[in-house]
Amino acid sequence: MIKERYLRVLAAALMAMPFVSFSSTITINDPFYNQMASQDLVNAIFQQSEDLALVNIAPEIDRGVAKRALDAMTCATEDGQQIDKLLVVDMSMPARTKRLWAFDVSDLDNPVLITRDYVAHGSGSDVSAKGRAAKFSNIPDSNMTSLGLYRIAEKYQGKNGWSRRLDGLFAKFNSKARDRAVVLHPSNYVRDDYVGRSQGCPAVNQRTMDKLEEAGLSNAYLYIDGQDDELQTLVSACAEKRRARLLAEATRRFEESFGLFATSLIFNEPSASSSFLSWALPESEFIPAPIINTEGACLIDRSRHGLRLSA
């Protein structure tokens, strides 16, 4: 879970702060957390690195778009909810470019690119049919594309074949998706040699729809980005507030557990320290070897990310 991942890694970072006399630096030997010192690690956690992970496997995607997509997902989903798939559309790109990316983000450290392909925009967003979406709206009958984050909902048989309903999660931007019948559907006007306009739906070709269904859309989200300063500000502010709440909760949990951990350091009771570390650093992700060094140096090795606290 995203939330637990933040809390556990944050706990590892905070754990080093009281022991600066024992540990001069925290070195992260991981391309996504390549930072030095405790505060830098905390900053790295809350600035996020998954956007870079997406760019690494999909270099054509704009990093700002990738970051906003992940920020939107972070601030709009419920605590503890596991997100498996994330579709990202960059409406600042022309229709004749492959501006849709679909990712498997069930493991945010190791996302997988499912497909990249064409996607249509609404005719109301491109009245002159120039192939670029210039304006966006949440208003019924506008035939415009709506920006923001959507939950990909139930599958149904429509006039375009098997399609997916969309629930808009941003009140001002896409909340009327159901009322407008904005859905994810295949269409014969989205082809390799031609991309037409929809009535506001993010229409794709049948090939793309088949790949998405094969990958699984039961726990998937769609983020449509565009040139809208208000949306970008909203997404960024919302994500920062959520990260602040996570930090506050992590700090509270850390303080509750730290007394036991500190006692174990003073009285050299490894069983007590192990109890704290088993919460902060689960065995499935961390290998404490050793947890406490008798010389007073705190040494923790993380097998997957190479996190080492040492004297």
mmCIF file of C-alpha atoms in Angstrom:
data_model
loop_
_atom_site.group_PDB
_atom_site.id
_atom_site.type_symbol
_atom_site.label_atom_id
_atom_site.label_comp_id
_atom_site.label_asym_id
_atom_site.label_seq_id
_atom_site.Cartn_x
_atom_site.Cartn_y
_atom_site.Cartn_z
ATOM 1 C CA MET A 1 0.000 0.000 0.000
ATOM 2 C CA ILE A 2 1.257 3.475 -0.817
ATOM 3 C CA LYS A 3 0.505 4.744 2.675
ATOM 4 C CA GLU A 4 2.317 1.935 4.476
ATOM 5 C CA ARG A 5 5.276 2.269 2.141
ATOM 6 C CA TYR A 6 5.682 5.923 3.084
ATOM 7 C CA LEU A 7 5.291 5.239 6.783
ATOM 8 C CA ARG A 8 7.841 2.449 6.896
ATOM 9 C CA VAL A 9 10.524 4.192 4.882
ATOM 10 C CA LEU A 10 9.914 7.422 6.777
ATOM 11 C CA ALA A 11 10.322 5.571 10.057
ATOM 12 C CA ALA A 12 13.697 4.321 8.888
ATOM 13 C CA ALA A 13 14.746 7.889 8.077
ATOM 14 C CA LEU A 14 13.472 9.357 11.350
ATOM 15 C CA MET A 15 15.116 6.558 13.282
ATOM 16 C CA ALA A 16 18.543 7.860 12.295
ATOM 17 C CA MET A 17 17.968 11.428 13.467
ATOM 18 C CA PRO A 18 18.517 10.915 17.250
ATOM 19 C CA PHE A 19 21.777 9.051 16.574
ATOM 20 C CA VAL A 20 23.729 11.561 14.506
ATOM 21 C CA SER A 21 26.711 11.025 16.794
ATOM 22 C CA PHE A 22 26.723 7.375 15.779
ATOM 23 C CA SER A 23 25.804 7.810 12.132
ATOM 24 C CA SER A 24 27.186 10.682 10.097
ATOM 25 C CA THR A 25 25.257 9.953 6.901
ATOM 26 C CA ILE A 26 22.485 7.859 5.424
ATOM 27 C CA THR A 27 23.459 6.597 2.010
ATOM 28 C CA ILE A 28 20.758 5.361 -0.334
ATOM 29 C CA ASN A 29 22.246 3.153 -3.035
ATOM 30 C CA ASP A 30 19.082 3.183 -5.107
ATOM 31 C CA PRO A 31 18.479 5.190 -8.308
ATOM 32 C CA PHE A 32 15.141 6.432 -6.940
ATOM 33 C CA TYR A 33 16.387 7.355 -3.449
ATOM 34 C CA ASN A 34 19.930 8.464 -4.199
ATOM 35 C CA GLN A 35 20.158 10.986 -1.367
ATOM 36 C CA MET A 36 22.454 11.723 1.562
ATOM 37 C CA ALA A 37 21.516 12.446 5.221
ATOM 38 C CA SER A 38 18.290 11.976 7.141
ATOM 39 C CA GLN A 39 16.408 15.105 6.066
ATOM 40 C CA ASP A 40 17.247 14.495 2.419
ATOM 41 C CA LEU A 41 15.746 11.038 2.704
ATOM 42 C CA VAL A 42 12.535 12.460 4.163
ATOM 43 C CA ASN A 43 12.438 15.005 1.350
ATOM 44 C CA ALA A 44 12.973 12.268 -1.213
ATOM 45 C CA ILE A 45 10.066 10.284 0.167
ATOM 46 C CA PHE A 46 7.624 13.143 -0.006
ATOM 47 C CA GLN A 47 8.822 14.618 -3.293
ATOM 48 C CA GLN A 48 8.193 11.156 -4.725
ATOM 49 C CA SER A 49 10.363 9.264 -7.169
ATOM 50 C CA GLU A 50 7.797 7.148 -8.952
ATOM 51 C CA ASP A 51 7.460 9.809 -11.655
ATOM 52 C CA LEU A 52 11.094 9.154 -12.557
ATOM 53 C CA ALA A 53 10.371 5.426 -12.563
ATOM 54 C CA LEU A 54 7.570 5.999 -15.091
ATOM 55 C CA VAL A 55 9.801 8.188 -17.245
ATOM 56 C CA ASN A 56 12.509 5.529 -17.217
ATOM 57 C CA ILE A 57 10.196 2.979 -18.802
ATOM 58 C CA ALA A 58 8.308 5.517 -20.950
ATOM 59 C CA PRO A 59 10.858 8.213 -21.889
ATOM 60 C CA GLU A 60 8.419 9.988 -24.229
ATOM 61 C CA ILE A 61 6.119 10.976 -21.377
ATOM 62 C CA ASP A 62 6.628 14.430 -19.899
ATOM 63 C CA ARG A 63 7.883 14.107 -16.337
ATOM 64 C CA GLY A 64 5.590 16.893 -15.172
ATOM 65 C CA VAL A 65 2.587 14.993 -16.549
ATOM 66 C CA ALA A 66 3.768 11.771 -14.890
ATOM 67 C CA LYS A 67 4.194 13.554 -11.558
ATOM 68 C CA ARG A 68 0.748 15.150 -11.733
ATOM 69 C CA ALA A 69 -0.819 11.804 -12.574
ATOM 70 C CA LEU A 70 0.764 10.204 -9.514
ATOM 71 C CA ASP A 71 -0.066 13.222 -7.361
ATOM 72 C CA ALA A 72 -3.693 13.044 -8.466
ATOM 73 C CA MET A 73 -3.790 9.348 -7.678
ATOM 74 C CA THR A 74 -2.244 10.003 -4.265
ATOM 75 C CA CYS A 75 -4.663 12.716 -3.202
ATOM 76 C CA ALA A 76 -7.869 11.239 -4.634
ATOM 77 C CA THR A 77 -7.690 7.628 -3.482
ATOM 78 C CA GLU A 78 -8.723 6.297 -0.111
ATOM 79 C CA ASP A 79 -6.164 5.486 2.561
ATOM 80 C CA GLY A 80 -4.615 2.090 2.077
ATOM 81 C CA GLN A 81 -6.184 1.415 -1.298
ATOM 82 C CA GLN A 82 -4.014 -0.554 -3.686
ATOM 83 C CA ILE A 83 -3.902 0.856 -7.224
ATOM 84 C CA ASP A 84 -3.020 -1.676 -9.888
ATOM 85 C CA LYS A 85 -3.223 0.221 -13.192
ATOM 86 C CA LEU A 86 -2.793 3.869 -14.140
ATOM 87 C CA LEU A 87 -3.634 5.256 -17.569
ATOM 88 C CA VAL A 88 -2.112 8.651 -18.369
ATOM 89 C CA VAL A 89 -3.191 10.895 -21.253
ATOM 90 C CA ASP A 90 -1.327 14.057 -22.220
ATOM 91 C CA MET A 91 -3.803 16.275 -24.068
ATOM 92 C CA SER A 92 -1.145 18.917 -24.708
ATOM 93 C CA MET A 93 0.168 16.599 -27.416
ATOM 94 C CA PRO A 94 -1.432 16.437 -30.885
ATOM 95 C CA ALA A 95 -3.920 13.681 -31.649
ATOM 96 C CA ARG A 96 -1.605 12.101 -34.217
ATOM 97 C CA THR A 97 0.901 11.190 -31.526
ATOM 98 C CA LYS A 98 0.632 8.285 -29.144
ATOM 99 C CA ARG A 99 -0.337 10.294 -26.087
ATOM 100 C CA LEU A 100 -1.844 7.544 -23.929
ATOM 101 C CA TRP A 101 0.314 5.427 -21.656
ATOM 102 C CA ALA A 102 -0.976 2.542 -19.559
ATOM 103 C CA PHE A 103 1.105 1.401 -16.595
ATOM 104 C CA ASP A 104 0.941 -1.434 -14.125
ATOM 105 C CA VAL A 105 1.711 0.374 -10.858
ATOM 106 C CA SER A 106 0.928 -2.435 -8.439
ATOM 107 C CA ASP A 107 4.623 -2.183 -7.505
ATOM 108 C CA LEU A 108 5.487 1.518 -7.702
ATOM 109 C CA ASP A 109 9.196 0.742 -7.424
ATOM 110 C CA ASN A 110 8.989 -1.374 -10.552
ATOM 111 C CA PRO A 111 6.162 -0.118 -12.799
ATOM 112 C CA VAL A 112 5.498 -1.869 -16.087
ATOM 113 C CA LEU A 113 4.457 -0.197 -19.336
ATOM 114 C CA ILE A 114 1.428 -2.073 -20.663
ATOM 115 C CA THR A 115 0.943 -0.087 -23.863
ATOM 116 C CA ARG A 116 1.277 3.311 -25.489
ATOM 117 C CA ASP A 117 -1.180 4.326 -28.198
ATOM 118 C CA TYR A 118 -3.509 6.898 -29.715
ATOM 119 C CA VAL A 119 -6.512 8.403 -27.956
ATOM 120 C CA ALA A 120 -9.189 10.817 -29.197
ATOM 121 C CA HIS A 121 -10.257 14.110 -27.666
ATOM 122 C CA GLY A 122 -13.666 15.787 -27.752
ATOM 123 C CA SER A 123 -14.819 17.738 -30.789
ATOM 124 C CA GLY A 124 -15.752 20.665 -28.543
ATOM 125 C CA SER A 125 -12.135 20.870 -27.420
ATOM 126 C CA ASP A 126 -10.995 21.169 -31.036
ATOM 127 C CA VAL A 127 -13.771 22.955 -32.929
ATOM 128 C CA SER A 128 -11.605 23.662 -35.988
ATOM 129 C CA ALA A 129 -10.458 20.017 -36.192
ATOM 130 C CA LYS A 130 -6.800 20.985 -36.112
ATOM 131 C CA GLY A 131 -5.855 17.885 -34.151
ATOM 132 C CA ARG A 132 -5.165 19.597 -30.820
ATOM 133 C CA ALA A 133 -7.355 19.948 -27.741
ATOM 134 C CA ALA A 134 -7.407 23.653 -26.910
ATOM 135 C CA LYS A 135 -10.077 23.909 -24.194
ATOM 136 C CA PHE A 136 -11.749 21.613 -21.704
ATOM 137 C CA SER A 137 -15.040 21.460 -19.846
ATOM 138 C CA ASN A 138 -17.177 19.485 -17.402
ATOM 139 C CA ILE A 139 -20.407 20.922 -18.850
ATOM 140 C CA PRO A 140 -22.968 18.502 -20.373
ATOM 141 C CA ASP A 141 -23.423 18.729 -24.153
ATOM 142 C CA SER A 142 -20.151 20.634 -24.538
ATOM 143 C CA ASN A 143 -18.550 17.680 -26.376
ATOM 144 C CA MET A 144 -15.303 18.697 -24.701
ATOM 145 C CA THR A 145 -12.704 16.555 -23.020
ATOM 146 C CA SER A 146 -12.707 16.792 -19.222
ATOM 147 C CA LEU A 147 -9.367 16.857 -17.422
ATOM 148 C CA GLY A 148 -8.535 15.165 -14.126
ATOM 149 C CA LEU A 149 -8.528 11.763 -12.503
ATOM 150 C CA TYR A 150 -11.163 9.098 -13.194
ATOM 151 C CA ARG A 151 -11.846 5.762 -11.614
ATOM 152 C CA ILE A 152 -12.316 3.190 -14.351
ATOM 153 C CA ALA A 153 -15.583 1.535 -13.411
ATOM 154 C CA GLU A 154 -17.869 -1.254 -14.634
ATOM 155 C CA LYS A 155 -17.673 -2.938 -17.987
ATOM 156 C CA TYR A 156 -20.705 -2.825 -20.274
ATOM 157 C CA GLN A 157 -21.721 -3.638 -23.820
ATOM 158 C CA GLY A 158 -22.354 -0.421 -25.760
ATOM 159 C CA LYS A 159 -22.757 0.655 -29.355
ATOM 160 C CA ASN A 160 -18.966 0.690 -29.711
ATOM 161 C CA GLY A 161 -18.501 -2.739 -28.153
ATOM 162 C CA TRP A 162 -17.301 -3.589 -24.686
ATOM 163 C CA SER A 163 -16.570 -0.328 -22.888
ATOM 164 C CA ARG A 164 -15.868 1.015 -19.397
ATOM 165 C CA ARG A 165 -17.791 3.660 -17.502
ATOM 166 C CA LEU A 166 -15.791 6.403 -15.828
ATOM 167 C CA ASP A 167 -16.296 8.113 -12.475
ATOM 168 C CA GLY A 168 -14.803 11.605 -12.429
ATOM 169 C CA LEU A 169 -13.101 12.305 -9.106
ATOM 170 C CA PHE A 170 -12.387 16.037 -9.456
ATOM 171 C CA ALA A 171 -15.485 18.057 -8.612
ATOM 172 C CA LYS A 172 -14.889 21.050 -10.854
ATOM 173 C CA PHE A 173 -13.176 19.266 -13.723
ATOM 174 C CA ASN A 174 -14.766 15.887 -14.478
ATOM 175 C CA SER A 175 -17.428 15.104 -11.868
ATOM 176 C CA LYS A 176 -20.215 14.985 -14.479
ATOM 177 C CA ALA A 177 -18.621 12.182 -16.493
ATOM 178 C CA ARG A 178 -21.533 9.810 -15.810
ATOM 179 C CA ASP A 179 -24.140 12.430 -16.649
ATOM 180 C CA ARG A 180 -22.327 13.193 -19.881
ATOM 181 C CA ALA A 181 -21.865 9.478 -20.711
ATOM 182 C CA VAL A 182 -18.110 10.002 -20.954
ATOM 183 C CA VAL A 183 -16.674 6.495 -21.122
ATOM 184 C CA LEU A 184 -13.568 4.611 -22.178
ATOM 185 C CA HIS A 185 -14.500 2.840 -25.402
ATOM 186 C CA PRO A 186 -13.016 1.460 -28.613
ATOM 187 C CA SER A 187 -13.765 3.236 -31.870
ATOM 188 C CA ASN A 188 -13.086 2.763 -35.570
ATOM 189 C CA TYR A 189 -12.158 6.448 -35.905
ATOM 190 C CA VAL A 190 -9.005 5.897 -33.848
ATOM 191 C CA ARG A 191 -6.531 4.220 -36.164
ATOM 192 C CA ASP A 192 -2.829 4.269 -36.946
ATOM 193 C CA ASP A 193 -3.448 6.479 -39.966
ATOM 194 C CA TYR A 194 -6.245 8.652 -38.549
ATOM 195 C CA VAL A 195 -7.525 9.886 -35.189
ATOM 196 C CA GLY A 196 -10.958 11.481 -35.194
ATOM 197 C CA ARG A 197 -12.801 13.405 -32.510
ATOM 198 C CA SER A 198 -15.256 12.098 -29.939
ATOM 199 C CA GLN A 199 -18.104 13.687 -27.981
ATOM 200 C CA GLY A 200 -15.790 14.011 -25.018
ATOM 201 C CA CYS A 201 -14.821 10.372 -24.516
ATOM 202 C CA PRO A 202 -11.194 9.207 -24.412
ATOM 203 C CA ALA A 203 -11.823 6.801 -27.299
ATOM 204 C CA VAL A 204 -9.107 4.327 -28.287
ATOM 205 C CA ASN A 205 -8.734 1.697 -30.969
ATOM 206 C CA GLN A 206 -9.854 -1.869 -30.452
ATOM 207 C CA ARG A 207 -6.266 -3.102 -30.162
ATOM 208 C CA THR A 208 -5.632 -0.821 -27.188
ATOM 209 C CA MET A 209 -8.923 -1.698 -25.517
ATOM 210 C CA ASP A 210 -8.116 -5.404 -25.802
ATOM 211 C CA LYS A 211 -4.677 -4.890 -24.233
ATOM 212 C CA LEU A 212 -6.160 -2.930 -21.359
ATOM 213 C CA GLU A 213 -8.828 -5.523 -20.642
ATOM 214 C CA GLU A 214 -6.268 -8.307 -20.862
ATOM 215 C CA ALA A 215 -4.073 -6.487 -18.327
ATOM 216 C CA GLY A 216 -7.094 -5.963 -16.063
ATOM 217 C CA LEU A 217 -9.076 -2.810 -15.289
ATOM 218 C CA SER A 218 -10.833 -3.849 -12.100
ATOM 219 C CA ASN A 219 -8.644 -1.552 -9.997
ATOM 220 C CA ALA A 220 -7.529 1.070 -12.481
ATOM 221 C CA TYR A 221 -7.495 4.859 -12.813
ATOM 222 C CA LEU A 222 -7.260 7.247 -15.745
ATOM 223 C CA TYR A 223 -5.602 10.650 -15.511
ATOM 224 C CA ILE A 224 -6.112 13.167 -18.335
ATOM 225 C CA ASP A 225 -3.694 16.074 -18.247
ATOM 226 C CA GLY A 226 -3.895 19.284 -20.246
ATOM 227 C CA GLN A 227 -2.759 22.870 -20.337
ATOM 228 C CA ASP A 228 -4.709 24.128 -17.350
ATOM 229 C CA ASP A 229 -2.875 26.047 -14.627
ATOM 230 C CA GLU A 230 -5.739 25.680 -12.160
ATOM 231 C CA LEU A 231 -5.729 21.896 -12.453
ATOM 232 C CA GLN A 232 -1.976 21.716 -12.010
ATOM 233 C CA THR A 233 -2.108 23.919 -8.918
ATOM 234 C CA LEU A 234 -5.001 21.933 -7.457
ATOM 235 C CA VAL A 235 -3.324 18.570 -7.944
ATOM 236 C CA SER A 236 -0.034 19.739 -6.470
ATOM 237 C CA ALA A 237 -1.653 21.378 -3.431
ATOM 238 C CA CYS A 238 -3.878 18.381 -2.753
ATOM 239 C CA ALA A 239 -0.972 15.945 -2.902
ATOM 240 C CA GLU A 240 1.152 18.086 -0.587
ATOM 241 C CA LYS A 241 -1.656 18.200 1.999
ATOM 242 C CA ARG A 242 -1.983 14.441 1.868
ATOM 243 C CA ARG A 243 1.752 13.962 2.292
ATOM 244 C CA ALA A 244 1.667 16.318 5.269
ATOM 245 C CA ARG A 245 -1.014 14.140 6.863
ATOM 246 C CA LEU A 246 1.074 11.034 6.209
ATOM 247 C CA LEU A 247 4.098 12.699 7.764
ATOM 248 C CA ALA A 248 2.087 13.698 10.838
ATOM 249 C CA GLU A 249 0.761 10.170 11.267
ATOM 250 C CA ALA A 250 4.189 8.637 10.755
ATOM 251 C CA THR A 251 5.664 11.006 13.331
ATOM 252 C CA ARG A 252 2.950 10.115 15.852
ATOM 253 C CA ARG A 253 3.451 6.393 15.346
ATOM 254 C CA PHE A 254 7.195 6.828 15.537
ATOM 255 C CA GLU A 255 6.987 8.723 18.821
ATOM 256 C CA GLU A 256 4.741 6.032 20.310
ATOM 257 C CA SER A 257 7.193 3.299 19.355
ATOM 258 C CA PHE A 258 10.440 5.152 19.888
ATOM 259 C CA GLY A 259 10.433 4.913 23.698
ATOM 260 C CA LEU A 260 10.740 1.141 23.531
ATOM 261 C CA PHE A 261 13.407 1.355 20.873
ATOM 262 C CA ALA A 262 15.480 3.919 22.827
ATOM 263 C CA THR A 263 15.242 1.793 25.962
ATOM 264 C CA SER A 264 16.600 -1.181 24.040
ATOM 265 C CA LEU A 265 19.606 0.885 22.941
ATOM 266 C CA ILE A 266 20.382 2.044 26.480
ATOM 267 C CA PHE A 267 19.937 -1.338 28.152
ATOM 268 C CA ASN A 268 21.056 -3.430 25.190
ATOM 269 C CA GLU A 269 17.836 -5.413 24.830
ATOM 270 C CA PRO A 270 17.746 -6.510 21.164
ATOM 271 C CA SER A 271 14.341 -8.132 21.532
ATOM 272 C CA ALA A 272 12.758 -4.772 22.286
ATOM 273 C CA SER A 273 14.481 -3.041 19.411
ATOM 274 C CA SER A 274 13.493 -5.898 17.121
ATOM 275 C CA SER A 275 9.861 -5.298 18.041
ATOM 276 C CA PHE A 276 10.082 -1.677 16.887
ATOM 277 C CA LEU A 277 12.054 -2.464 13.743
ATOM 278 C CA SER A 278 9.649 -5.211 12.719
ATOM 279 C CA TRP A 279 6.989 -2.512 12.399
ATOM 280 C CA ALA A 280 9.192 0.051 10.642
ATOM 281 C CA LEU A 281 11.177 -2.357 8.504
ATOM 282 C CA PRO A 282 9.187 -5.521 7.642
ATOM 283 C CA GLU A 283 11.232 -8.634 7.064
ATOM 284 C CA SER A 284 9.872 -8.955 3.539
ATOM 285 C CA GLU A 285 11.637 -5.703 2.579
ATOM 286 C CA PHE A 286 14.481 -5.251 5.074
ATOM 287 C CA ILE A 287 17.205 -7.494 6.434
ATOM 288 C CA PRO A 288 18.432 -6.269 9.837
ATOM 289 C CA ALA A 289 21.987 -7.581 9.942
ATOM 290 C CA PRO A 290 22.710 -6.764 12.676
ATOM 291 C CA ILE A 291 19.977 -4.593 14.188
ATOM 292 C CA ILE A 292 22.147 -3.164 16.965
ATOM 293 C CA ASN A 293 25.939 -3.033 17.002
ATOM 294 C CA THR A 294 27.492 -3.263 20.483
ATOM 295 C CA GLU A 295 29.777 -0.303 19.709
ATOM 296 C CA GLY A 296 26.712 1.893 19.439
ATOM 297 C CA ALA A 297 26.544 2.108 15.664
ATOM 298 C CA CYS A 298 23.129 1.455 14.161
ATOM 299 C CA LEU A 299 23.494 -0.755 11.106
ATOM 300 C CA ILE A 300 20.530 -1.642 8.911
ATOM 301 C CA ASP A 301 20.817 -3.205 5.491
ATOM 302 C CA ARG A 302 17.870 -3.057 3.121
ATOM 303 C CA SER A 303 18.320 -5.730 0.518
ATOM 304 C CA ARG A 304 16.108 -4.207 -2.169
ATOM 305 C CA HIS A 305 17.079 -0.540 -1.937
ATOM 306 C CA GLY A 306 20.486 -0.768 -0.298
ATOM 307 C CA LEU A 307 19.582 1.428 2.680
ATOM 308 C CA ARG A 308 22.496 1.439 5.122
ATOM 309 C CA LEU A 309 22.854 3.312 8.376
ATOM 310 C CA SER A 310 26.419 3.083 9.628
ATOM 311 C CA ALA A 311 28.983 4.835 11.753
#
